[in-house]
Amino acid sequence: MIRKPFGLFKAIASTLAIILVLLLAACSGNGSGDKPGTSDTGPNGNADEVKPANNDQEVTLKFYFGGEKPAATDEVWAKVSDYVKAKGLNVKFNINFIPWNDFSGRLLIMAASGDKWDLNFDTDTSFNQMAAKDSYMPLNELLPKYAPHLNDKYKEQGTLATATVNGKIVGLPWAMKMNQRPYAGWRVDLAEKAGIVRKPDSVKTIEDIDKLLHELKAAYPNAKISRTPPQALFIVRDEWVDLAFHGLGFYMDDPKHTVRAIEQQPFYVESGNLAKKWFDDKILNRDAMIDSESGADQWRNGKTMFTLTSHEWAYANPGFSDPSFRQQMSWVYPDKRFVNRSQLANVLAINRNSEHADRVLRFLDMLETDRELYDLVLYGIEGKTYVLNGETVEYPGDMQYMTSNYMEWGGQWAFWKSQFMRPTQTYSKNFWLEEAKFASLPVNVDSPVEGLFITEDNIKAEVAKRDDTYEGYGKKIEFGNVDNVEQAVAVYIAKQRESGIDKVIADVQRQVDQYLANKKS
């Protein structure tokens, strides 16, 4: 952010104000910095650049999360404010939600516009872009100073490297371990009514799924079957490692980790042909490419009969809107390796323009050690947004997943603390221990480039053109909405070459090679 120079009068006034603050601080006899006030960090986000202020002054922290805002949010966070004020942190909260389909794009627009906020949830799909555009505040010195317990936890886990860019810590990763390899799921209550029966874990391959989908369509010709294109199935079948960078990746068995564009791979044509078959046979919903409603919500509400999901939702309670709905899940390609979920799958970040980074970090540090505060932030107000049944958190009254006034709010995952998590109606006791065990199976592996942060510094124009070309050509192929797949893919590849994909691949390959070389040294 470019600052305009002060005039002479403003400069004198500013100097006098700083002198006055320093004199007051000296008179207080507290030079330890244990009770920091509001902050205004410099361009490097260093703790020694935080300007002291009156800690008794109330400030409002503006947070952004994803999804729809639950009805009781403001009431809950007013209670959070009362609680932390009683503990010495004088803050209020302005809690905002951005619908998931707009989330990443809106964050990027807000950051480019120079908007001010204090903390936001982010995911690996947009965190790299936000960090590459210098949208997040470096926390190297601020984190240990204002959140020592949280800093110690990250040291113990060794996960901060995943959110470190050019030596600057710009994000706070979540603490969970899991794997999101594909599981095929279908409405088994409807399938059984039609005489469609599958033995447990017998739907393992693309061919198995294709056969099941056609049987469901034949039994329910007017139903919406699926909104999910098949590309994820080919990715796991061929052990493709997605770099989460504009459709680039490499094959797991390639010792050189050769970076490739996904549209140039043989499985891309295969996937496109199967997508077209599903589109033509009305298995893939005609509006799937433009449908903005959450796929998870459609599944819970019975608007689709088939889904591709993960181990998590194969074993969690999906929160169906009708108790008669039942699901059957099957592990797809269980013999194939698949990379574990990135530590940046759920991450918190402090906006570059935040004026209260110190208080945000103090709040996060309190969450690390205070179970009462954790319960309040995660579950809300006992008796109003949740009730306790022993140690299990349940919905109060007649509320369920889809009608909850607070629980399961979007973006909470980056706040999860294993030491405080309670069983819920969604996640049973020890659920996340089982998720970690699953992620530790031999076929579930850590990415060889986990922690790599790919920058766009040298390829910004080419990457922008690549994204535009995908929207114009690639998306239609992946959803089967083209006349001839082979011809459409050939045109798409040519368009991407015109957009500069070779330069993008070369630059990303350089970064991958350098990262792997540094790991060995």
Short mmCIF file of C-alpha atoms in Angstrom, two decimals:
data_model
loop_
_atom_site.label_atom_id
_atom_site.label_comp_id
_atom_site.label_asym_id
_atom_site.label_seq_id
_atom_site.Cartn_x
_atom_site.Cartn_y
_atom_site.Cartn_z
CA MET A 1 0.00 0.00 0.00
CA ILE A 2 1.52 3.38 -1.03
CA ARG A 3 1.36 6.06 1.66
CA LYS A 4 1.10 9.73 0.74
CA PRO A 5 3.66 12.01 2.44
CA PHE A 6 2.48 14.02 5.41
CA GLY A 7 2.46 17.84 5.35
CA LEU A 8 4.63 19.81 7.80
CA PHE A 9 1.81 20.35 10.30
CA LYS A 10 0.85 16.67 10.32
CA ALA A 11 4.46 15.64 10.74
CA ILE A 12 4.90 17.89 13.80
CA ALA A 13 1.63 16.69 15.31
CA SER A 14 2.57 13.07 14.72
CA THR A 15 5.97 13.54 16.35
CA LEU A 16 4.44 15.17 19.43
CA ALA A 17 1.89 12.37 19.72
CA ILE A 18 4.59 9.70 19.61
CA ILE A 19 6.64 11.52 22.28
CA LEU A 20 3.56 11.76 24.50
CA VAL A 21 2.81 8.03 24.13
CA LEU A 22 6.39 7.11 24.95
CA LEU A 23 6.37 9.31 28.04
CA LEU A 24 3.13 7.70 29.24
CA ALA A 25 4.58 4.25 28.63
CA ALA A 26 7.68 5.14 30.61
CA CYS A 27 5.57 6.47 33.49
CA SER A 28 3.63 3.21 33.64
CA GLY A 29 6.79 1.36 34.63
CA ASN A 30 5.94 -1.47 32.22
CA GLY A 31 8.57 -1.70 29.55
CA SER A 32 8.17 -5.43 29.00
CA GLY A 33 5.63 -5.15 26.21
CA ASP A 34 3.49 -7.80 27.90
CA LYS A 35 0.33 -5.75 27.32
CA PRO A 36 0.56 -4.52 23.74
CA GLY A 37 -2.04 -2.18 22.33
CA THR A 38 -3.24 -1.69 18.82
CA SER A 39 -0.62 -1.96 16.15
CA ASP A 40 0.34 -0.49 12.83
CA THR A 41 2.91 -2.73 11.26
CA GLY A 42 5.48 -1.53 8.80
CA PRO A 43 6.10 -3.00 5.37
CA ASN A 44 7.87 -6.04 6.80
CA GLY A 45 5.33 -6.76 9.52
CA ASN A 46 8.07 -6.76 12.16
CA ALA A 47 7.17 -6.71 15.83
CA ASP A 48 9.57 -3.85 16.50
CA GLU A 49 7.56 -1.76 14.06
CA VAL A 50 4.36 -2.05 16.11
CA LYS A 51 3.50 1.38 17.47
CA PRO A 52 2.36 1.27 21.12
CA ALA A 53 -1.12 2.56 21.85
CA ASN A 54 -3.57 2.65 24.75
CA ASN A 55 -4.45 -0.98 25.47
CA ASP A 56 -7.62 0.12 27.29
CA GLN A 57 -9.04 1.42 24.03
CA GLU A 58 -11.64 -0.92 22.55
CA VAL A 59 -11.02 -1.95 18.94
CA THR A 60 -13.12 -3.95 16.51
CA LEU A 61 -11.56 -6.96 14.76
CA LYS A 62 -13.01 -7.67 11.32
CA PHE A 63 -12.96 -11.34 10.31
CA TYR A 64 -14.03 -13.10 7.07
CA PHE A 65 -15.14 -16.73 6.76
CA GLY A 66 -16.81 -18.81 4.03
CA GLY A 67 -20.39 -19.87 3.46
CA GLU A 68 -23.66 -18.43 4.70
CA LYS A 69 -23.73 -16.49 7.96
CA PRO A 70 -25.52 -18.48 10.67
CA ALA A 71 -28.40 -16.69 12.40
CA ALA A 72 -26.82 -16.58 15.87
CA THR A 73 -23.36 -15.48 14.74
CA ASP A 74 -23.49 -11.91 16.04
CA GLU A 75 -24.96 -12.98 19.36
CA VAL A 76 -22.28 -15.64 19.83
CA TRP A 77 -19.41 -13.33 18.99
CA ALA A 78 -20.80 -10.64 21.32
CA LYS A 79 -20.40 -13.27 24.05
CA VAL A 80 -16.89 -14.00 22.77
CA SER A 81 -16.12 -10.29 23.09
CA ASP A 82 -17.43 -10.19 26.67
CA TYR A 83 -15.35 -13.24 27.54
CA VAL A 84 -12.02 -12.01 26.16
CA LYS A 85 -12.58 -8.53 27.62
CA ALA A 86 -12.87 -10.14 31.05
CA LYS A 87 -9.51 -11.77 30.31
CA GLY A 88 -7.87 -8.42 29.42
CA LEU A 89 -8.31 -8.31 25.63
CA ASN A 90 -10.49 -5.29 24.85
CA VAL A 91 -11.94 -6.16 21.45
CA LYS A 92 -15.25 -6.50 19.65
CA PHE A 93 -15.77 -8.61 16.53
CA ASN A 94 -17.25 -7.84 13.14
CA ILE A 95 -17.86 -11.30 11.65
CA ASN A 96 -18.50 -11.54 7.91
CA PHE A 97 -19.21 -14.48 5.60
CA ILE A 98 -18.64 -14.79 1.84
CA PRO A 99 -20.54 -17.52 -0.07
CA TRP A 100 -18.18 -20.34 -1.00
CA ASN A 101 -18.61 -19.97 -4.74
CA ASP A 102 -17.50 -16.33 -4.51
CA PHE A 103 -15.00 -16.75 -1.69
CA SER A 104 -11.61 -16.92 -3.42
CA GLY A 105 -12.47 -14.35 -6.07
CA ARG A 106 -13.90 -11.90 -3.54
CA LEU A 107 -10.81 -12.13 -1.33
CA LEU A 108 -8.57 -11.35 -4.28
CA ILE A 109 -10.71 -8.36 -5.27
CA MET A 110 -10.79 -7.05 -1.71
CA ALA A 111 -7.03 -7.34 -1.40
CA ALA A 112 -6.41 -5.65 -4.77
CA SER A 113 -8.70 -2.80 -3.69
CA GLY A 114 -6.68 -2.20 -0.53
CA ASP A 115 -9.56 -3.12 1.79
CA LYS A 116 -8.81 -3.32 5.48
CA TRP A 117 -9.72 -6.30 7.63
CA ASP A 118 -7.92 -8.26 10.30
CA LEU A 119 -8.24 -12.02 9.79
CA ASN A 120 -9.63 -14.37 7.19
CA PHE A 121 -9.99 -18.05 6.54
CA ASP A 122 -8.37 -19.30 3.34
CA THR A 123 -7.72 -22.55 1.49
CA ASP A 124 -4.93 -23.94 -0.65
CA THR A 125 -6.92 -22.98 -3.75
CA SER A 126 -6.50 -19.25 -3.12
CA PHE A 127 -3.92 -18.85 -0.35
CA ASN A 128 -1.00 -19.04 -2.79
CA GLN A 129 -2.55 -16.38 -5.00
CA MET A 130 -3.24 -14.07 -2.07
CA ALA A 131 0.25 -14.53 -0.69
CA ALA A 132 1.83 -14.06 -4.13
CA LYS A 133 0.07 -10.70 -4.36
CA ASP A 134 1.53 -9.68 -0.97
CA SER A 135 -1.95 -9.60 0.60
CA TYR A 136 -0.99 -11.17 3.93
CA MET A 137 1.08 -9.78 6.77
CA PRO A 138 4.43 -11.43 7.63
CA LEU A 139 4.29 -12.84 11.17
CA ASN A 140 7.88 -13.94 11.86
CA GLU A 141 8.35 -11.60 14.83
CA LEU A 142 4.72 -10.92 15.68
CA LEU A 143 3.75 -14.59 16.17
CA PRO A 144 6.22 -15.49 18.96
CA LYS A 145 5.73 -12.12 20.65
CA TYR A 146 1.93 -12.03 20.80
CA ALA A 147 0.99 -15.73 20.45
CA PRO A 148 3.77 -17.70 22.19
CA HIS A 149 1.65 -20.80 22.93
CA LEU A 150 0.46 -21.02 19.33
CA ASN A 151 4.01 -20.46 18.12
CA ASP A 152 5.25 -23.32 20.33
CA LYS A 153 2.55 -25.61 18.88
CA TYR A 154 3.68 -24.80 15.34
CA LYS A 155 7.29 -25.45 16.31
CA GLU A 156 6.25 -28.85 17.69
CA GLN A 157 4.32 -29.73 14.52
CA GLY A 158 6.84 -28.23 12.11
CA THR A 159 4.08 -27.00 9.77
CA LEU A 160 4.81 -23.29 9.46
CA ALA A 161 7.12 -23.93 6.50
CA THR A 162 4.06 -24.63 4.36
CA ALA A 163 2.88 -21.04 4.90
CA THR A 164 6.29 -19.42 4.51
CA VAL A 165 7.04 -17.37 1.40
CA ASN A 166 10.57 -16.08 0.77
CA GLY A 167 11.30 -16.53 4.45
CA LYS A 168 8.13 -14.74 5.60
CA ILE A 169 5.44 -16.56 7.58
CA VAL A 170 2.21 -15.30 6.02
CA GLY A 171 -0.33 -17.87 7.22
CA LEU A 172 -1.33 -20.07 10.15
CA PRO A 173 -2.05 -23.63 8.90
CA TRP A 174 -4.55 -25.97 10.49
CA ALA A 175 -3.37 -28.80 12.70
CA MET A 176 -5.23 -31.81 11.31
CA LYS A 177 -3.94 -34.69 9.17
CA MET A 178 -6.20 -36.27 6.56
CA ASN A 179 -6.47 -37.57 3.02
CA GLN A 180 -9.20 -36.60 0.55
CA ARG A 181 -8.88 -39.37 -1.99
CA PRO A 182 -12.15 -40.03 -3.84
CA TYR A 183 -14.97 -42.12 -2.44
CA ALA A 184 -18.00 -42.88 -4.58
CA GLY A 185 -21.27 -42.30 -2.76
CA TRP A 186 -24.88 -42.92 -3.76
CA ARG A 187 -28.35 -42.84 -2.24
CA VAL A 188 -28.55 -46.46 -1.23
CA ASP A 189 -32.17 -46.12 -0.02
CA LEU A 190 -33.24 -45.23 -3.57
CA ALA A 191 -30.93 -47.79 -5.14
CA GLU A 192 -32.36 -50.61 -3.01
CA LYS A 193 -35.91 -49.62 -3.95
CA ALA A 194 -34.94 -50.10 -7.58
CA GLY A 195 -33.19 -53.42 -6.90
CA ILE A 196 -29.72 -51.93 -7.45
CA VAL A 197 -27.39 -53.59 -4.97
CA ARG A 198 -23.63 -53.31 -4.51
CA LYS A 199 -21.50 -55.21 -2.02
CA PRO A 200 -19.49 -53.02 0.37
CA ASP A 201 -16.44 -51.43 -1.28
CA SER A 202 -17.16 -53.16 -4.59
CA VAL A 203 -17.37 -49.93 -6.61
CA LYS A 204 -13.66 -49.40 -7.14
CA THR A 205 -13.04 -48.29 -10.71
CA ILE A 206 -14.25 -45.80 -13.29
CA GLU A 207 -16.01 -48.66 -15.08
CA ASP A 208 -17.78 -49.68 -11.84
CA ILE A 209 -18.99 -46.12 -11.31
CA ASP A 210 -20.13 -45.70 -14.90
CA LYS A 211 -22.21 -48.88 -14.70
CA LEU A 212 -23.80 -47.86 -11.40
CA LEU A 213 -24.68 -44.38 -12.70
CA HIS A 214 -26.40 -45.77 -15.78
CA GLU A 215 -28.41 -48.19 -13.64
CA LEU A 216 -29.53 -45.32 -11.40
CA LYS A 217 -30.48 -43.23 -14.44
CA ALA A 218 -32.48 -46.09 -15.93
CA ALA A 219 -34.34 -46.57 -12.64
CA TYR A 220 -34.94 -42.85 -12.08
CA PRO A 221 -34.99 -41.26 -15.57
CA ASN A 222 -36.30 -37.88 -14.36
CA ALA A 223 -33.96 -37.52 -11.37
CA LYS A 224 -30.85 -35.39 -11.20
CA ILE A 225 -28.12 -37.97 -10.81
CA SER A 226 -24.82 -36.10 -10.41
CA ARG A 227 -23.17 -32.71 -10.76
CA THR A 228 -19.61 -34.07 -10.48
CA PRO A 229 -17.46 -34.52 -13.62
CA PRO A 230 -15.18 -37.57 -13.68
CA GLN A 231 -11.73 -35.96 -13.85
CA ALA A 232 -10.90 -36.68 -10.18
CA LEU A 233 -11.27 -40.40 -10.88
CA PHE A 234 -8.63 -40.35 -13.61
CA ILE A 235 -6.31 -38.29 -11.39
CA VAL A 236 -6.31 -40.96 -8.69
CA ARG A 237 -6.18 -43.83 -11.22
CA ASP A 238 -3.04 -42.44 -12.87
CA GLU A 239 -1.45 -41.18 -9.62
CA TRP A 240 -1.30 -37.59 -10.80
CA VAL A 241 -0.06 -35.05 -8.22
CA ASP A 242 -1.92 -31.79 -8.56
CA LEU A 243 0.30 -28.82 -7.74
CA ALA A 244 -2.78 -26.68 -7.01
CA PHE A 245 -1.33 -24.17 -9.45
CA HIS A 246 -3.40 -23.46 -12.56
CA GLY A 247 -3.77 -27.06 -13.72
CA LEU A 248 -0.14 -28.14 -13.44
CA GLY A 249 1.14 -31.33 -11.86
CA PHE A 250 3.37 -34.38 -12.25
CA TYR A 251 3.13 -38.16 -12.02
CA MET A 252 3.96 -39.73 -8.69
CA ASP A 253 6.27 -42.36 -10.17
CA ASP A 254 8.32 -39.75 -12.09
CA PRO A 255 11.65 -39.41 -10.21
CA LYS A 256 12.34 -36.11 -12.00
CA HIS A 257 8.98 -34.63 -10.97
CA THR A 258 8.51 -33.30 -14.49
CA VAL A 259 5.92 -30.52 -14.42
CA ARG A 260 3.18 -30.96 -17.02
CA ALA A 261 -0.04 -29.26 -18.05
CA ILE A 262 -3.08 -31.38 -17.28
CA GLU A 263 -4.73 -30.77 -20.66
CA GLN A 264 -1.76 -32.37 -22.43
CA GLN A 265 -2.13 -35.68 -20.56
CA PRO A 266 -3.79 -38.74 -22.16
CA PHE A 267 -6.21 -39.07 -19.26
CA TYR A 268 -7.55 -35.58 -19.99
CA VAL A 269 -9.05 -36.81 -23.27
CA GLU A 270 -10.36 -39.95 -21.53
CA SER A 271 -11.98 -37.85 -18.86
CA GLY A 272 -13.47 -35.51 -21.45
CA ASN A 273 -14.99 -38.42 -23.37
CA LEU A 274 -16.56 -39.89 -20.25
CA ALA A 275 -17.86 -36.46 -19.22
CA LYS A 276 -19.48 -36.09 -22.65
CA LYS A 277 -21.04 -39.53 -22.33
CA TRP A 278 -22.49 -38.60 -18.95
CA PHE A 279 -23.65 -35.23 -20.29
CA ASP A 280 -25.34 -36.78 -23.33
CA ASP A 281 -26.95 -39.52 -21.22
CA LYS A 282 -28.22 -36.88 -18.75
CA ILE A 283 -26.27 -38.42 -15.90
CA LEU A 284 -24.26 -35.24 -15.44
CA ASN A 285 -26.71 -32.46 -14.66
CA ARG A 286 -27.07 -30.00 -17.54
CA ASP A 287 -26.52 -27.06 -15.20
CA ALA A 288 -23.52 -28.61 -13.43
CA MET A 289 -21.03 -26.22 -15.04
CA ILE A 290 -22.82 -23.09 -13.85
CA ASP A 291 -24.63 -24.34 -10.75
CA SER A 292 -23.66 -22.09 -7.83
CA GLU A 293 -25.36 -24.07 -5.06
CA SER A 294 -23.10 -26.02 -2.74
CA GLY A 295 -22.69 -29.61 -3.89
CA ALA A 296 -22.63 -30.73 -0.25
CA ASP A 297 -25.94 -28.98 0.39
CA GLN A 298 -27.47 -30.59 -2.70
CA TRP A 299 -26.39 -34.00 -1.42
CA ARG A 300 -27.80 -33.35 2.07
CA ASN A 301 -31.08 -32.09 0.61
CA GLY A 302 -31.55 -35.07 -1.71
CA LYS A 303 -31.13 -33.09 -4.92
CA THR A 304 -28.54 -35.52 -6.30
CA MET A 305 -28.26 -39.31 -6.20
CA PHE A 306 -24.48 -39.66 -6.61
CA THR A 307 -21.45 -37.84 -5.24
CA LEU A 308 -17.68 -38.05 -5.21
CA THR A 309 -16.47 -37.27 -1.74
CA SER A 310 -13.69 -38.18 0.71
CA HIS A 311 -12.95 -40.59 3.55
CA GLU A 312 -14.13 -37.89 5.96
CA TRP A 313 -17.66 -37.73 4.55
CA ALA A 314 -17.78 -41.45 3.89
CA TYR A 315 -17.73 -41.94 7.68
CA ALA A 316 -19.10 -38.68 9.11
CA ASN A 317 -22.81 -38.01 9.51
CA PRO A 318 -23.67 -36.01 6.37
CA GLY A 319 -26.60 -34.25 8.03
CA PHE A 320 -29.32 -35.34 5.61
CA SER A 321 -32.40 -33.12 5.67
CA ASP A 322 -34.63 -36.22 5.68
CA PRO A 323 -33.87 -39.04 8.14
CA SER A 324 -35.01 -41.60 5.55
CA PHE A 325 -32.06 -40.73 3.28
CA ARG A 326 -29.19 -43.22 3.47
CA GLN A 327 -25.85 -43.35 1.71
CA GLN A 328 -23.44 -46.07 0.66
CA MET A 329 -19.79 -45.25 0.09
CA SER A 330 -17.01 -47.10 -1.69
CA TRP A 331 -13.25 -46.45 -1.76
CA VAL A 332 -12.18 -45.79 -5.37
CA TYR A 333 -8.86 -47.30 -6.57
CA PRO A 334 -7.71 -48.40 -3.09
CA ASP A 335 -4.47 -49.74 -4.54
CA LYS A 336 -3.40 -46.37 -5.95
CA ARG A 337 -1.27 -43.81 -4.10
CA PHE A 338 -2.78 -40.43 -3.35
CA VAL A 339 -1.22 -37.42 -1.65
CA ASN A 340 -2.41 -36.31 1.77
CA ARG A 341 -4.25 -33.06 2.19
CA SER A 342 -2.07 -29.97 2.38
CA GLN A 343 -1.58 -28.22 5.70
CA LEU A 344 -2.87 -25.17 3.83
CA ALA A 345 -6.20 -26.83 3.12
CA ASN A 346 -7.53 -24.70 5.97
CA VAL A 347 -5.48 -21.70 7.01
CA LEU A 348 -5.87 -18.38 8.80
CA ALA A 349 -4.13 -15.24 7.58
CA ILE A 350 -3.88 -11.65 8.77
CA ASN A 351 -4.58 -9.00 6.18
CA ARG A 352 -1.61 -6.86 5.17
CA ASN A 353 -3.50 -3.71 6.12
CA SER A 354 -4.66 -4.88 9.54
CA GLU A 355 -4.11 -2.25 12.24
CA HIS A 356 -4.68 -4.74 15.04
CA ALA A 357 -2.48 -7.74 14.23
CA ASP A 358 -1.22 -7.92 17.81
CA ARG A 359 -4.73 -8.30 19.21
CA VAL A 360 -5.68 -10.87 16.58
CA LEU A 361 -2.69 -12.97 17.60
CA ARG A 362 -3.46 -12.57 21.30
CA PHE A 363 -6.98 -13.81 20.60
CA LEU A 364 -5.64 -16.83 18.69
CA ASP A 365 -3.23 -17.56 21.52
CA MET A 366 -6.07 -17.56 24.03
CA LEU A 367 -7.89 -20.11 21.84
CA GLU A 368 -4.85 -22.38 22.10
CA THR A 369 -5.06 -22.62 25.91
CA ASP A 370 -8.65 -21.80 26.96
CA ARG A 371 -11.26 -24.54 26.49
CA GLU A 372 -14.16 -22.35 27.61
CA LEU A 373 -13.30 -19.81 24.93
CA TYR A 374 -12.82 -22.61 22.38
CA ASP A 375 -16.29 -24.01 23.13
CA LEU A 376 -17.79 -20.55 22.78
CA VAL A 377 -16.13 -19.81 19.42
CA LEU A 378 -16.62 -23.26 17.89
CA TYR A 379 -19.99 -24.31 19.26
CA GLY A 380 -21.58 -21.08 20.47
CA ILE A 381 -23.92 -20.55 23.42
CA GLU A 382 -24.89 -23.61 25.42
CA GLY A 383 -28.64 -24.09 25.38
CA LYS A 384 -29.13 -21.81 22.37
CA THR A 385 -26.83 -23.07 19.64
CA TYR A 386 -25.79 -26.40 21.20
CA VAL A 387 -26.37 -28.69 24.15
CA LEU A 388 -23.97 -31.06 25.86
CA ASN A 389 -24.84 -34.75 26.15
CA GLY A 390 -21.96 -35.88 28.31
CA GLU A 391 -18.97 -34.75 26.27
CA THR A 392 -20.88 -34.78 22.97
CA VAL A 393 -22.07 -31.53 21.42
CA GLU A 394 -25.55 -31.85 19.96
CA TYR A 395 -28.03 -29.58 18.21
CA PRO A 396 -30.62 -28.12 20.58
CA GLY A 397 -34.31 -28.89 20.20
CA ASP A 398 -35.38 -29.84 16.68
CA MET A 399 -32.34 -28.30 14.97
CA GLN A 400 -30.30 -30.35 12.51
CA TYR A 401 -27.27 -29.74 10.32
CA MET A 402 -29.21 -27.75 7.73
CA THR A 403 -31.22 -25.74 10.27
CA SER A 404 -28.51 -25.02 12.81
CA ASN A 405 -28.26 -21.42 13.98
CA TYR A 406 -24.49 -21.60 14.49
CA MET A 407 -22.77 -24.99 14.73
CA GLU A 408 -20.79 -26.25 11.71
CA TRP A 409 -20.23 -22.66 10.53
CA GLY A 410 -18.03 -22.38 7.45
CA GLY A 411 -14.33 -21.73 7.92
CA GLN A 412 -14.14 -22.91 11.52
CA TRP A 413 -11.80 -25.73 10.53
CA ALA A 414 -8.66 -23.61 10.77
CA PHE A 415 -9.53 -23.02 14.47
CA TRP A 416 -9.77 -26.72 15.30
CA LYS A 417 -7.63 -27.82 18.25
CA SER A 418 -7.22 -31.53 18.85
CA GLN A 419 -6.83 -30.95 22.60
CA PHE A 420 -10.29 -29.36 22.84
CA MET A 421 -12.40 -30.93 20.08
CA ARG A 422 -15.58 -32.57 21.33
CA PRO A 423 -17.56 -35.35 19.66
CA THR A 424 -20.51 -34.00 17.69
CA GLN A 425 -23.48 -35.45 15.83
CA THR A 426 -21.37 -35.05 12.69
CA TYR A 427 -18.05 -36.39 14.01
CA SER A 428 -18.08 -39.22 16.55
CA LYS A 429 -15.58 -39.66 19.36
CA ASN A 430 -12.00 -40.15 18.11
CA PHE A 431 -13.15 -39.43 14.55
CA TRP A 432 -10.10 -37.33 13.75
CA LEU A 433 -7.74 -39.88 15.22
CA GLU A 434 -9.18 -42.33 12.70
CA GLU A 435 -8.75 -39.75 9.93
CA ALA A 436 -5.08 -39.40 10.86
CA LYS A 437 -4.68 -43.19 10.84
CA PHE A 438 -6.22 -43.37 7.38
CA ALA A 439 -3.85 -40.66 6.13
CA SER A 440 -0.95 -42.74 7.47
CA LEU A 441 -1.74 -45.83 5.35
CA PRO A 442 1.03 -46.75 2.86
CA VAL A 443 -1.09 -45.73 -0.14
CA ASN A 444 -1.69 -42.29 1.36
CA VAL A 445 1.52 -40.33 1.08
CA ASP A 446 2.78 -36.83 1.69
CA SER A 447 3.44 -34.84 -1.45
CA PRO A 448 7.15 -34.72 -2.32
CA VAL A 449 6.72 -30.97 -2.76
CA GLU A 450 4.58 -30.31 0.35
CA GLY A 451 5.55 -26.85 1.53
CA LEU A 452 6.50 -25.59 -1.93
CA PHE A 453 5.14 -22.12 -2.59
CA ILE A 454 5.00 -21.38 -6.31
CA THR A 455 5.29 -17.69 -7.11
CA GLU A 456 3.92 -15.94 -10.18
CA ASP A 457 6.50 -13.15 -10.22
CA ASN A 458 7.88 -14.02 -13.68
CA ILE A 459 4.69 -15.37 -15.26
CA LYS A 460 1.81 -13.17 -14.10
CA ALA A 461 0.60 -12.29 -17.60
CA GLU A 462 0.83 -15.88 -18.84
CA VAL A 463 -0.99 -17.27 -15.80
CA ALA A 464 -3.81 -14.74 -16.23
CA LYS A 465 -4.18 -15.73 -19.89
CA ARG A 466 -4.14 -19.43 -18.93
CA ASP A 467 -6.99 -18.92 -16.48
CA ASP A 468 -9.02 -17.01 -19.06
CA THR A 469 -8.41 -19.71 -21.66
CA TYR A 470 -9.55 -22.39 -19.23
CA GLU A 471 -12.81 -20.55 -18.59
CA GLY A 472 -13.42 -20.23 -22.33
CA TYR A 473 -12.38 -23.71 -23.46
CA GLY A 474 -11.23 -26.12 -20.74
CA LYS A 475 -14.25 -26.04 -18.45
CA LYS A 476 -16.60 -27.09 -21.27
CA ILE A 477 -14.42 -30.10 -22.01
CA GLU A 478 -14.27 -31.18 -18.39
CA PHE A 479 -18.07 -31.02 -18.07
CA GLY A 480 -18.71 -32.80 -21.39
CA ASN A 481 -20.36 -29.84 -23.07
CA VAL A 482 -18.55 -30.09 -26.45
CA ASP A 483 -19.40 -31.76 -29.75
CA ASN A 484 -16.09 -33.56 -30.35
CA VAL A 485 -13.76 -34.09 -27.41
CA GLU A 486 -10.57 -34.83 -29.34
CA GLN A 487 -10.97 -31.75 -31.53
CA ALA A 488 -11.91 -29.56 -28.54
CA VAL A 489 -8.85 -30.71 -26.57
CA ALA A 490 -6.56 -30.07 -29.56
CA VAL A 491 -7.91 -26.54 -29.90
CA TYR A 492 -7.61 -26.00 -26.15
CA ILE A 493 -3.98 -27.17 -26.09
CA ALA A 494 -3.16 -24.84 -28.99
CA LYS A 495 -4.85 -21.92 -27.25
CA GLN A 496 -2.92 -22.60 -24.07
CA ARG A 497 0.36 -22.66 -25.98
CA GLU A 498 -0.55 -19.30 -27.48
CA SER A 499 -1.21 -18.08 -23.94
CA GLY A 500 2.32 -18.99 -22.85
CA ILE A 501 1.96 -22.35 -21.10
CA ASP A 502 5.51 -23.39 -22.06
CA LYS A 503 6.91 -20.39 -20.20
CA VAL A 504 4.70 -21.15 -17.20
CA ILE A 505 5.82 -24.79 -17.09
CA ALA A 506 9.50 -23.83 -17.37
CA ASP A 507 9.25 -21.34 -14.51
CA VAL A 508 7.32 -23.73 -12.26
CA GLN A 509 9.79 -26.53 -13.06
CA ARG A 510 12.62 -24.24 -11.99
CA GLN A 511 10.89 -23.63 -8.66
CA VAL A 512 10.15 -27.31 -8.10
CA ASP A 513 13.75 -28.29 -8.86
CA GLN A 514 15.11 -25.61 -6.57
CA TYR A 515 12.78 -26.63 -3.76
CA LEU A 516 13.75 -30.30 -4.01
CA ALA A 517 17.44 -29.44 -4.18
CA ASN A 518 17.12 -27.33 -1.04
CA LYS A 519 15.38 -30.21 0.76
CA LYS A 520 18.30 -32.50 0.03
CA SER A 521 20.95 -30.02 1.14
#
